[in-house]
XYZ file of C-alpha atoms in Angstrom:
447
model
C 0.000 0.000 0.000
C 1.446 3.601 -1.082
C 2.191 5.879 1.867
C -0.788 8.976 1.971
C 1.942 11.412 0.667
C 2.352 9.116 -2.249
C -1.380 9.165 -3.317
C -1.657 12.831 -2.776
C 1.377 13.429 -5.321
C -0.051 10.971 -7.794
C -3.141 13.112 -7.836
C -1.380 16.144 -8.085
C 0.658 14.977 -10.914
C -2.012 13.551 -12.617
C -4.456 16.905 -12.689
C -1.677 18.882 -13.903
C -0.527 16.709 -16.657
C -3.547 14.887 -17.867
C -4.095 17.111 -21.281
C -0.629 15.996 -21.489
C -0.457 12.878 -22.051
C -1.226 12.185 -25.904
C 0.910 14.819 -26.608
C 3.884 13.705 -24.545
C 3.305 10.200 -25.484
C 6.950 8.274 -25.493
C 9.093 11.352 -23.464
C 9.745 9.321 -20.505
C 8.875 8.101 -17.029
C 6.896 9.622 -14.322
C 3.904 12.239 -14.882
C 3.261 11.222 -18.661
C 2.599 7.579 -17.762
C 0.836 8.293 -14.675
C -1.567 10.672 -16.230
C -2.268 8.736 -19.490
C -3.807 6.214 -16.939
C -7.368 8.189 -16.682
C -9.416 11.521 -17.249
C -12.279 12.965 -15.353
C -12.788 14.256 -12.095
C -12.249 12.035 -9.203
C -11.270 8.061 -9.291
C -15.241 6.372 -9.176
C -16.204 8.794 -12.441
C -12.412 8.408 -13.999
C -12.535 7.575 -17.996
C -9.611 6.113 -20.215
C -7.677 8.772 -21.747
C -7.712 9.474 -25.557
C -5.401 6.970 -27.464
C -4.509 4.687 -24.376
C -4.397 1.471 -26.467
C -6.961 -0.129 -28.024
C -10.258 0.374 -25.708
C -9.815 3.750 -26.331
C -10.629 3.304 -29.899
C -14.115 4.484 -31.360
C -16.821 5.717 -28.674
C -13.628 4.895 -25.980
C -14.260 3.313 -22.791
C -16.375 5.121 -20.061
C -17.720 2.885 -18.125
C -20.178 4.128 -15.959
C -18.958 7.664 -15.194
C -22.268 9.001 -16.131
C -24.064 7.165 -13.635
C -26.359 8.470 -10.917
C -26.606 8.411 -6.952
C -29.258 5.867 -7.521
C -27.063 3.859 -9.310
C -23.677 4.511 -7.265
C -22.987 1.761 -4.707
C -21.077 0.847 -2.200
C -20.319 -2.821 -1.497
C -18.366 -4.595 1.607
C -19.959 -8.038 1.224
C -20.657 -10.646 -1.389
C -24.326 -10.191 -1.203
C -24.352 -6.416 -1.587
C -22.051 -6.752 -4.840
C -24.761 -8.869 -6.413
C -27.180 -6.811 -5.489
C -25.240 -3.683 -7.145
C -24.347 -5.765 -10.402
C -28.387 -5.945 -10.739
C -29.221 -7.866 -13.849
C -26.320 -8.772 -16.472
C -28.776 -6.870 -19.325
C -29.517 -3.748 -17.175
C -27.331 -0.923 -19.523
C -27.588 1.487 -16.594
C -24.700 3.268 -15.932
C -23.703 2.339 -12.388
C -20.711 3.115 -10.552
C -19.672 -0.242 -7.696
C -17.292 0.864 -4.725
C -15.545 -1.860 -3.264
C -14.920 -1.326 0.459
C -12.675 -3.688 1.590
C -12.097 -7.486 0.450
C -15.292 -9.572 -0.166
C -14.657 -13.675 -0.039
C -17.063 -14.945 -2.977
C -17.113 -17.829 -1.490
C -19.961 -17.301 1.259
C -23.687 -17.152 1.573
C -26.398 -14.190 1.738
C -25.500 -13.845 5.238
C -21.795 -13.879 5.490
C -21.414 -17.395 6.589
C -18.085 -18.412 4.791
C -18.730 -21.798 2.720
C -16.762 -24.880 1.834
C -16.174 -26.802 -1.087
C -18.716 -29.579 0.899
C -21.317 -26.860 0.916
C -21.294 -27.233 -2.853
C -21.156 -30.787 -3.075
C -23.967 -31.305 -0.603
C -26.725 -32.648 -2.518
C -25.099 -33.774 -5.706
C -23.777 -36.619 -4.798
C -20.152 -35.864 -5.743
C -17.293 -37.361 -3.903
C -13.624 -37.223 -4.723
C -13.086 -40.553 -4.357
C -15.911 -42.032 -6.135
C -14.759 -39.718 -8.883
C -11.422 -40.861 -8.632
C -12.861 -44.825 -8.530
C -14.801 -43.926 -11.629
C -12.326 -42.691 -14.080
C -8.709 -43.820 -13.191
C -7.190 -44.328 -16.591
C -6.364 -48.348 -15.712
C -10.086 -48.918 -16.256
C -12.014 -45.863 -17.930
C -9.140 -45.757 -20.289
C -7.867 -42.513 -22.238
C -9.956 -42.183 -25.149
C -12.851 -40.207 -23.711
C -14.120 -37.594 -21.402
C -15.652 -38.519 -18.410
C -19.721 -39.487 -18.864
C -21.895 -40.992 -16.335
C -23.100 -40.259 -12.931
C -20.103 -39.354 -10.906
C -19.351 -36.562 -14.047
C -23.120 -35.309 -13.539
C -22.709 -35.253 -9.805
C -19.523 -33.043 -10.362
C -21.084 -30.411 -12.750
C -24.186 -29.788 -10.661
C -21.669 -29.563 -7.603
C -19.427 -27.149 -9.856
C -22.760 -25.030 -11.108
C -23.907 -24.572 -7.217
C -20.358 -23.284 -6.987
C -20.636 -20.976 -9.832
C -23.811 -19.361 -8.940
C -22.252 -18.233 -5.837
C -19.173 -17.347 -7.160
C -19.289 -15.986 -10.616
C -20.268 -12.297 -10.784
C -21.969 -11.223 -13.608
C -20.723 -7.469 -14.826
C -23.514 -5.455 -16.919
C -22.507 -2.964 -19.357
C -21.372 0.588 -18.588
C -20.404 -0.265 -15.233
C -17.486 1.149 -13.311
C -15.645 -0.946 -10.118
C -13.121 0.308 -8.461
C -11.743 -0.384 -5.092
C -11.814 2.206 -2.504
C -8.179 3.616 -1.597
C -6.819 2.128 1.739
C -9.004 -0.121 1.911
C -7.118 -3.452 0.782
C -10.061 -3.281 -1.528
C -10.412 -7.105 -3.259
C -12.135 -9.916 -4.729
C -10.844 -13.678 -3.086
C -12.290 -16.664 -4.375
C -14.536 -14.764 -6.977
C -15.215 -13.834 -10.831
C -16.016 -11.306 -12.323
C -17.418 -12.141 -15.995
C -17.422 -9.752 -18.382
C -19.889 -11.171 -21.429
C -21.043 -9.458 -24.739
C -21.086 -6.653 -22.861
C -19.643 -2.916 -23.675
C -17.923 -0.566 -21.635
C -16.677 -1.634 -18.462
C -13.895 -0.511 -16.188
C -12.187 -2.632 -13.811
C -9.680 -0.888 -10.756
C -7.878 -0.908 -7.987
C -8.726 -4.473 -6.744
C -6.782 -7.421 -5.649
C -8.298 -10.638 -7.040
C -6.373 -13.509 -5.221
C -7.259 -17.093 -5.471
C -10.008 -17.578 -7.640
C -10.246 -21.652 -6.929
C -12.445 -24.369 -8.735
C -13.779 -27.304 -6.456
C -14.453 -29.092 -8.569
C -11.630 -29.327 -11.598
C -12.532 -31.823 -14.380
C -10.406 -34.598 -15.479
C -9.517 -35.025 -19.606
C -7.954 -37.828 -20.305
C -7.199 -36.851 -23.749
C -5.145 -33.490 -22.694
C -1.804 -34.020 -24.003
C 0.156 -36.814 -23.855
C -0.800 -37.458 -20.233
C -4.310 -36.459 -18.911
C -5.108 -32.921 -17.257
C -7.457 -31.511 -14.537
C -8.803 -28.282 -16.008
C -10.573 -25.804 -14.327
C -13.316 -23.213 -14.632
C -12.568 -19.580 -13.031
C -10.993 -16.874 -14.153
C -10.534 -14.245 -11.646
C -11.247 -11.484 -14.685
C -12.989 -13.208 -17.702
C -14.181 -11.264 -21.193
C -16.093 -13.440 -23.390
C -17.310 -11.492 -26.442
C -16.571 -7.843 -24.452
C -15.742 -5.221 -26.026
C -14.706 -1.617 -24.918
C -13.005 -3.075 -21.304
C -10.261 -1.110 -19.304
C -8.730 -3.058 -16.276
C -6.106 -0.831 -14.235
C -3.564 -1.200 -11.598
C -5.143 -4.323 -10.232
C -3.371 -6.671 -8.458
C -3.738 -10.737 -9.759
C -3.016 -13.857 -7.426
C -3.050 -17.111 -5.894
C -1.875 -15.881 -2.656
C -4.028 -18.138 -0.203
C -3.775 -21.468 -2.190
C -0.452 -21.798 -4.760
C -0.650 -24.549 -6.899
C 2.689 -26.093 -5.059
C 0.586 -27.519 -2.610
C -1.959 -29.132 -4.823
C -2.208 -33.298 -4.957
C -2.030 -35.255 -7.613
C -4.082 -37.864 -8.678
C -3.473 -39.975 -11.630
C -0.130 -38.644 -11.813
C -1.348 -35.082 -12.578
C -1.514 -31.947 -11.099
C -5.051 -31.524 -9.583
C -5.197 -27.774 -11.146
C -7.498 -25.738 -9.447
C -7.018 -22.506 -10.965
C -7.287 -21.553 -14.617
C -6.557 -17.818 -15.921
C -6.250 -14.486 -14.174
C -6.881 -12.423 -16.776
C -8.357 -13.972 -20.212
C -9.914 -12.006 -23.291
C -11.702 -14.562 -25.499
C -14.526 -15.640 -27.667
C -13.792 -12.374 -29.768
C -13.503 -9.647 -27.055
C -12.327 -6.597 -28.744
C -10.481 -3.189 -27.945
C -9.183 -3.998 -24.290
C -6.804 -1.774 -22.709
C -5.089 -3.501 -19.601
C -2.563 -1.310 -17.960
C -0.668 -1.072 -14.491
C -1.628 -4.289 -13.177
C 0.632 -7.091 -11.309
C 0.335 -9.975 -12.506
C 2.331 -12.514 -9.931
C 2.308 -16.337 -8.503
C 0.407 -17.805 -11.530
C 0.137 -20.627 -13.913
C -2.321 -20.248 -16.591
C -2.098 -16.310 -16.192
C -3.678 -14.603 -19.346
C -5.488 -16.198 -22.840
C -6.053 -13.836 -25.866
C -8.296 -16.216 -28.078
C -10.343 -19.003 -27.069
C -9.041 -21.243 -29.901
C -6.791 -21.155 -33.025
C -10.215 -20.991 -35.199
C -11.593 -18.087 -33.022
C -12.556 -15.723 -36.368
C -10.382 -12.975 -37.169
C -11.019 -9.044 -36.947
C -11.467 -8.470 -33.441
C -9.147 -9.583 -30.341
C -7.227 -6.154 -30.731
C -5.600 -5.101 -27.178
C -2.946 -3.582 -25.635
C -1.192 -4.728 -22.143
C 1.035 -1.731 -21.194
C 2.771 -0.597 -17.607
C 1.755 -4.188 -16.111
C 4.247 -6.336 -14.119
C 4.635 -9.997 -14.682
C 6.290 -11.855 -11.728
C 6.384 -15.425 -10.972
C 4.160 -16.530 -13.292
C 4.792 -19.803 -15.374
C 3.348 -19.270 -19.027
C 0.681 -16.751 -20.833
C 2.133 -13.549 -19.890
C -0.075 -13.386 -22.395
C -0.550 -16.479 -24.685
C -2.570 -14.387 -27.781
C -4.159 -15.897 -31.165
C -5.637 -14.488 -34.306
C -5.628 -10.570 -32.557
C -3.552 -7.482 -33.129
C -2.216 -7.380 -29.564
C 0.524 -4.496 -28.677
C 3.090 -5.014 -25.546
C 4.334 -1.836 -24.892
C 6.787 -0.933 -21.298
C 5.812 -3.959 -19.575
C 7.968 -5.472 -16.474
C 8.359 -9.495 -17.141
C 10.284 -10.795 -13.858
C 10.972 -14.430 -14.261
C 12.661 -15.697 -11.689
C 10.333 -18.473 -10.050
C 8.716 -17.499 -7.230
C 6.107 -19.082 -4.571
C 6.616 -22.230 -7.079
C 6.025 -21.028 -10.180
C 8.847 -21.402 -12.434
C 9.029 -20.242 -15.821
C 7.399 -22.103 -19.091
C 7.580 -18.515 -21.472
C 6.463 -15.305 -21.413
C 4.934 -14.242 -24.721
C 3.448 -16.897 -27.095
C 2.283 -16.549 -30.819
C 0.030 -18.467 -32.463
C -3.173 -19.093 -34.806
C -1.491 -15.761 -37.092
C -1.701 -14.035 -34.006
C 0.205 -10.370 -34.560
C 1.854 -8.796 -31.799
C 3.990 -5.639 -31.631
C 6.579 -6.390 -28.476
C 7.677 -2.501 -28.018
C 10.067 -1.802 -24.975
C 9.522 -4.115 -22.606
C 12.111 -5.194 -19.430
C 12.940 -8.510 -18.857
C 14.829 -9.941 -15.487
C 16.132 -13.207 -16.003
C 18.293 -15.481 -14.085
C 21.191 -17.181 -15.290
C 19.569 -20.342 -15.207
C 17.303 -19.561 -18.064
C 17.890 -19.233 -21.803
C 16.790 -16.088 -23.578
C 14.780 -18.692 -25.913
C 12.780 -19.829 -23.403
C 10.839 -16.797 -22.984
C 9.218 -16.209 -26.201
C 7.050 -19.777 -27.739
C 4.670 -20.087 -30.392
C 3.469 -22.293 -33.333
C 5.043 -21.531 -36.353
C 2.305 -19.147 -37.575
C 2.590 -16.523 -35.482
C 4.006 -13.008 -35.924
C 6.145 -10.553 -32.648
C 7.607 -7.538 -34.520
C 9.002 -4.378 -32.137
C 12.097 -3.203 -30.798
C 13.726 -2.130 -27.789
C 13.170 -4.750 -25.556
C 15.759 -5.699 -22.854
C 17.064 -8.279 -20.947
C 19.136 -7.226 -18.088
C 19.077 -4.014 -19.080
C 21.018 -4.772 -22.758
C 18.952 -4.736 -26.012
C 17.849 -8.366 -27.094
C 16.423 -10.392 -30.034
C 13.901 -11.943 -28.717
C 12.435 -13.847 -31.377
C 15.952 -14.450 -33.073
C 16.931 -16.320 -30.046
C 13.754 -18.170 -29.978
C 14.244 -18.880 -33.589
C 17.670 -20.174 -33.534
C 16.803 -22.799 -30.924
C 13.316 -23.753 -32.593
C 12.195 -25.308 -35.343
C 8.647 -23.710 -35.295
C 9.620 -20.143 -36.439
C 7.907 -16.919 -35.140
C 7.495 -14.773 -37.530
C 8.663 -10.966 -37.291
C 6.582 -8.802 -39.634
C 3.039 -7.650 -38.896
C -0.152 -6.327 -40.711
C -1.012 -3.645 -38.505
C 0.757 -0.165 -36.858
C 0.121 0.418 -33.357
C -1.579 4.230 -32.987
C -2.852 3.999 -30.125
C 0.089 4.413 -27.773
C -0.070 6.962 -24.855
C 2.397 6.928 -22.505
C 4.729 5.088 -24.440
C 8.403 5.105 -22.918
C 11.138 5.422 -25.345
C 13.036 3.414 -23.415
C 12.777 0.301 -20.270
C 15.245 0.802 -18.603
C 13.877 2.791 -15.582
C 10.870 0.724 -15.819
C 11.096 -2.023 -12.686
C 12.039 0.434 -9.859
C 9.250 2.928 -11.994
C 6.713 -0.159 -11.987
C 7.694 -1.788 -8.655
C 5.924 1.546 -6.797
C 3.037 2.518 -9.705
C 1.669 -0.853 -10.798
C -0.773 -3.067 -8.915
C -3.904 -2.376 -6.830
C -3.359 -0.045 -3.694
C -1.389 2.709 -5.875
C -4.317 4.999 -6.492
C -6.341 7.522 -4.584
């Protein structure tokens, strides 16, 4: 959490700078990159600046700055954040203070529940499941069918409907300073819906009960999960800033196995799929993570759309997807990629390319450990593109994808069809960027 004389001299900064910023764009550190986070008055009514990556495009990204008192809320429990979501087609502007951190996982009353809670009634056991589909005897060929799989999606829909928060459109949320504002155990789905901001919140171990076994994932089996802590399916016009992402409470180091896999019960922090368009993410931390961000659901998701830029965030400790992007026009621009493993998660990559994906890698820091090729941080499929410059690794000017390239047979391409415009606050260079990001990125940074 910033110090009080650090918030006051963000604000400061930021109302004398903010006509700046498109201007200024690519000058430097400090008051440009600040400002070109928001405009408007005060944080709740706060809209994306003009050309700050791709959801500023078109009618921009307001969320719900124009919304009433009636439809201004503020929210310290599970139960009253449903309640100020309202219904998923309401387009009423609304503006949702979070005061403090609400556990998703407990009833109408506060009473915290259990993964038995959501089993009760179904049927559903662990070990029956486990009986019912070890490979020796269910085999490998097929998903599981029958009535321990039935038991386990009713017990993982009881789940959901507690769990899984349902954003409208035009809707603002933004955690309230100093108040460790958060989400734990929760997610907030963002679906065919337009114009949503998302701030200032930690979301921290958004956790399946219930994780599905497929037999036929990869060479080996895999559980897969269902939550996403932030999840855009078919969104479009969506600005999430300087939150904080993790599995603080539950890391994946001290999950079982069963069947000789990892019983996964987290899936993404942050994924933008099933043709979400113009996203902005910016200033967020991004830490102690496997699967941490998707761009495409699949490498026949339909082209056109998936456009967004991830600038300012910090990546630390997270294994793979930092992000993993497909068909889109995706621009990295002064992002922080720390990959030394941390809480357990050790490095898989950092950027991947696939499905034509195109993706402009522009300034970016990486610190990496001696233990660690320079290859291994890039991956892809053959049929992706990463063009940009200025990217370093320990502070001295790298490659990237010609050091993927000369280790890999699968070739990432380095030319793109698109220019990024839509660049405010773009450093020149990243040098200064992890002690800059260390204190400015992340949820508890704004007042």
């Amino acid at each position: 959490m910033a110090s009080a004389s650090h918030r006051r001299s963000l604000r400061k900064r930021r109302t004398l700078v903010v006509s700046a910023a498109v201007v200024a764009a690519g000058v430097g550190a400090g008051a440009v990159v600040l400002s070109a986070n928001a405009s408007g008055a005060d944080l709740y009514h706060q809209t994306l600046a003009a050309k700050d990556g791709w959801a500023s495009s078109g009618t921009g990204t307001t969320g719900g700055a124009k919304a009433g008192a009636a439809h201004t809320f503020t929210v310290t429990t599970r139960a009253q954040l449903v309640k100020a979501l309202g219904s998923a087609s309401d387009t009423t502007a609304r503006i949702i203070k979070v005061n403090g951190t609400i556990d998703a996982n407990t009833d109408d009353a506060g009473k915290k529940l259990t993964c038995a809670d959501y089993a009760a009634g179904t049927g559903y056991s662990l070990t029956s499941y486990l009986k019912a589909f070890g490979p020796s005897t269910y085999g490998r060929s097929k998903l599981p069918s029958g009535r321990q799989e039935s038991a386990r999606a009713a017990a993982q829909k009881k789940q959901a409907a507690n769990i899984v928060f349902k954003v409208p459109a035009n809707t603002t949320i933004v955690g309230v300073p100093g108040t460790k504002a958060g989400i734990t155990g929760g997610m907030l789905q963002i679906q065919k819906v337009d114009n949503v901001i998302v701030r200032n919140l930690t979301f921290s171990d958004t956790e399946d009960c219930f994780p599905q076994w497929d037999p036929t994932d990869g060479d080996s089996g895999n559980w897969n999960s269902e939550y996403d802590s932030v999840t855009l399916r078919g969104a479009t016009h969506v600005w999430a800033d300087h939150n904080t992402f993790t599995d603080a409470g539950h890391f994946d180091r001290t999950n079982p196995k069963y069947y000789g896999r990892e019983y996964q019960v987290h899936d993404g922090e942050l994924d933008i799929t099933k043709s979400s368009d113009l996203v902005t993410v910016e200033h967020n931390q991004f830490t102690s993570h496997d699967k941490t961000m998707l761009i495409g659901s699949s490498d026949s998701e339909p082209g056109g759309k998936l456009r967004v830029t991830l600038h300012h965030n910090v990546w630390k400790g997270v294994v793979q997807r930092a992000p993993l992007t497909r068909v889109g026009q995706v621009h990295l621009y002064n992002n922080v990629y720390d990959v030394k493993a941390l809480n357990g998660y050790a490095l898989q990559y950092s950027i991947n390319s696939r499905a034509k994906a195109q993706v402009v890698a522009q300034n970016n820091f990486w610190t990496v450990p001696s233990s660690i090729k320079v290859s291994k941080l890039l991956s892809g499929d053959g049929t992706g593109s990463i063009a940009g410059s200025g990217n370093l690794v320990n502070g001295t000017t790298t490659n990237l994808v010609a050091a993927y390239n000369a280790a890999n047979s699968k070739k990432i391409k380095t030319t793109v069809n698109w220019t990024p415009t839509l660049t405010a606050g773009l450093e020149s260079s990243a040098k200064n960027l992890p002690a800059e990001l260390a204190k400015t990125a992340g949820a508890g940074v704004l007042s």
